[in-house]
Short mmCIF file of C-alpha atoms and ligand atoms in Angstrom, two decimals:
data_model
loop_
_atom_site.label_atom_id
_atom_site.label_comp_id
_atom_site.label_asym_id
_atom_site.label_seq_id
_atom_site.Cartn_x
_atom_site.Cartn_y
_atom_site.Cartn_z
CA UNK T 75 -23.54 17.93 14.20
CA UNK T 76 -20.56 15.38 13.92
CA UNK T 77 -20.36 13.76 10.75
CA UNK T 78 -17.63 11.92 9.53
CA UNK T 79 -16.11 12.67 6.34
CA UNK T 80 -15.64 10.21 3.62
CA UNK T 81 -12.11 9.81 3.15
CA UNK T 82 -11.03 9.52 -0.50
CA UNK T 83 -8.04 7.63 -0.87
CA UNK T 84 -7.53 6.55 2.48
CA UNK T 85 -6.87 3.17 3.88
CA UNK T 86 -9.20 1.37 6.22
CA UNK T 87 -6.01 1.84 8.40
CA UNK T 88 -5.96 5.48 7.51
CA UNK T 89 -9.82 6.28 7.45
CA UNK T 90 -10.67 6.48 11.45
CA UNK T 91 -13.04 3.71 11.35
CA UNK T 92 -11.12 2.07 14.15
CA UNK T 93 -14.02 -0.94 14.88
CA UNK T 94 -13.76 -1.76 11.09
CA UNK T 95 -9.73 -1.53 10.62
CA UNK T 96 -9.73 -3.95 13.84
CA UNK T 97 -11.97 -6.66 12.36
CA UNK T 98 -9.93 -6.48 9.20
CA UNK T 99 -6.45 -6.82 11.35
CA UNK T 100 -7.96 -9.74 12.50
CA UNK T 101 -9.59 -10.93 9.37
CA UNK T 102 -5.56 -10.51 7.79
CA UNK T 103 -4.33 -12.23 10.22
CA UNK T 104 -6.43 -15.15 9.82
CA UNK T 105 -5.79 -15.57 6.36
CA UNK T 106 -3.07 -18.48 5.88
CA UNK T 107 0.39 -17.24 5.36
CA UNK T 108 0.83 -19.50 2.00
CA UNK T 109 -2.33 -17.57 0.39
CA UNK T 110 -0.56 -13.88 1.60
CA UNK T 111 0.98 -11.93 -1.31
CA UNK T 112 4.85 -11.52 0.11
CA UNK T 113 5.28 -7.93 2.18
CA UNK T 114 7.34 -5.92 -0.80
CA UNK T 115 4.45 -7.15 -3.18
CA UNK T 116 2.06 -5.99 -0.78
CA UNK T 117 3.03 -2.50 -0.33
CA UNK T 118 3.98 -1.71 -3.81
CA UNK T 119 0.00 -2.71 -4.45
CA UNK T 120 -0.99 -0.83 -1.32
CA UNK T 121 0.97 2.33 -3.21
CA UNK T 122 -0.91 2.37 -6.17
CA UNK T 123 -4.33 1.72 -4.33
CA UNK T 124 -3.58 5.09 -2.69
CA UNK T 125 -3.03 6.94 -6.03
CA UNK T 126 -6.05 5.08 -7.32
CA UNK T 127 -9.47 7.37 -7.61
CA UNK T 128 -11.50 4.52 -6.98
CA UNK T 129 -10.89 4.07 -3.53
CA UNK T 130 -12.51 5.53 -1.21
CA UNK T 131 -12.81 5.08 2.62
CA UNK T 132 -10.70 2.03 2.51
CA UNK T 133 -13.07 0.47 0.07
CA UNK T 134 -12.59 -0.37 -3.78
CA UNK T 135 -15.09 1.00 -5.76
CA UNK T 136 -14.86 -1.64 -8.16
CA UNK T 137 -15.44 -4.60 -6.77
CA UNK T 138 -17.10 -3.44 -3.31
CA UNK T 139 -13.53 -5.07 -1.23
CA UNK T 140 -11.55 -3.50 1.10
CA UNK T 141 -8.43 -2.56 -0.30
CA UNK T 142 -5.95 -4.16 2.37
CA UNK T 143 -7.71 -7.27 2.56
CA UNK T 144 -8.02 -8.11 -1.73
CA UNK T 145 -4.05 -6.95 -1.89
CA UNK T 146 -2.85 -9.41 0.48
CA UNK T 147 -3.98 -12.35 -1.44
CA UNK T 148 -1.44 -13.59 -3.81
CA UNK T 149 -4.21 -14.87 -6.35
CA UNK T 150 -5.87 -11.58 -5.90
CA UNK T 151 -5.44 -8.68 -8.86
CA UNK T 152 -6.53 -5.16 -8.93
CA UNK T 153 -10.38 -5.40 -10.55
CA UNK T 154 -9.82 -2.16 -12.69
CA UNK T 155 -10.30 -2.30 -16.64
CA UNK T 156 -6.21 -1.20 -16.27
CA UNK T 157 -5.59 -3.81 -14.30
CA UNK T 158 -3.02 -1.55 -11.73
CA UNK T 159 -1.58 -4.42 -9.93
S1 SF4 X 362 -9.24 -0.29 -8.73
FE1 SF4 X 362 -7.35 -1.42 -8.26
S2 SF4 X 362 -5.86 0.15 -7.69
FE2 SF4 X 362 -7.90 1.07 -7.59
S3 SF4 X 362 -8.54 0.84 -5.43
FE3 SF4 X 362 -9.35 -0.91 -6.59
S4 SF4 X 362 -7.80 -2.52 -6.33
FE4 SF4 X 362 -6.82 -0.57 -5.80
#
């Protein structure tokens, strides 16, 4: 048997699910550079997705979005009752 583990605070980058981390290269890259969140801004909300226990597999558990894709967008804010980022 070959199943795939979930991977808790991973990435879609990080996970393995190569098809999926493609798509949402593509789907980032799309996106018009005035809606993008600026690269430092990015990261730093990349960070504390990482440390977050609510991802998991690339995905945020509260809103159902992948991680990478709702922290590029500058109007975008972390859907947690903390509000990380
Ligand atoms: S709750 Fe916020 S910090 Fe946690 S994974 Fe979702 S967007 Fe990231």
């Amino acid at each position: 048997m070959n199943e795939r583990k979930i991977c808790k605070r991973c990435l879609l980058a990080e996970s393995g699910q190569t098809d999926l981390a493609q798509t949402l290269a593509e789907l980032k890259s799309a996106m018009p550079e005035e809606e993008k969140t600026d690269p430092a801004e990015y990261e730093r909300r990349l960070t504390i997705c990482r440390g977050c226990g609510e991802l998991s597999d690339g995905t945020c558990l509260k809103c159902g979005c992948y991680a990478e894709f709702r922290a590029l967008k500058k109007r975008m804010y972390c859907p947690h009752e903390n509000k990380k980022w």
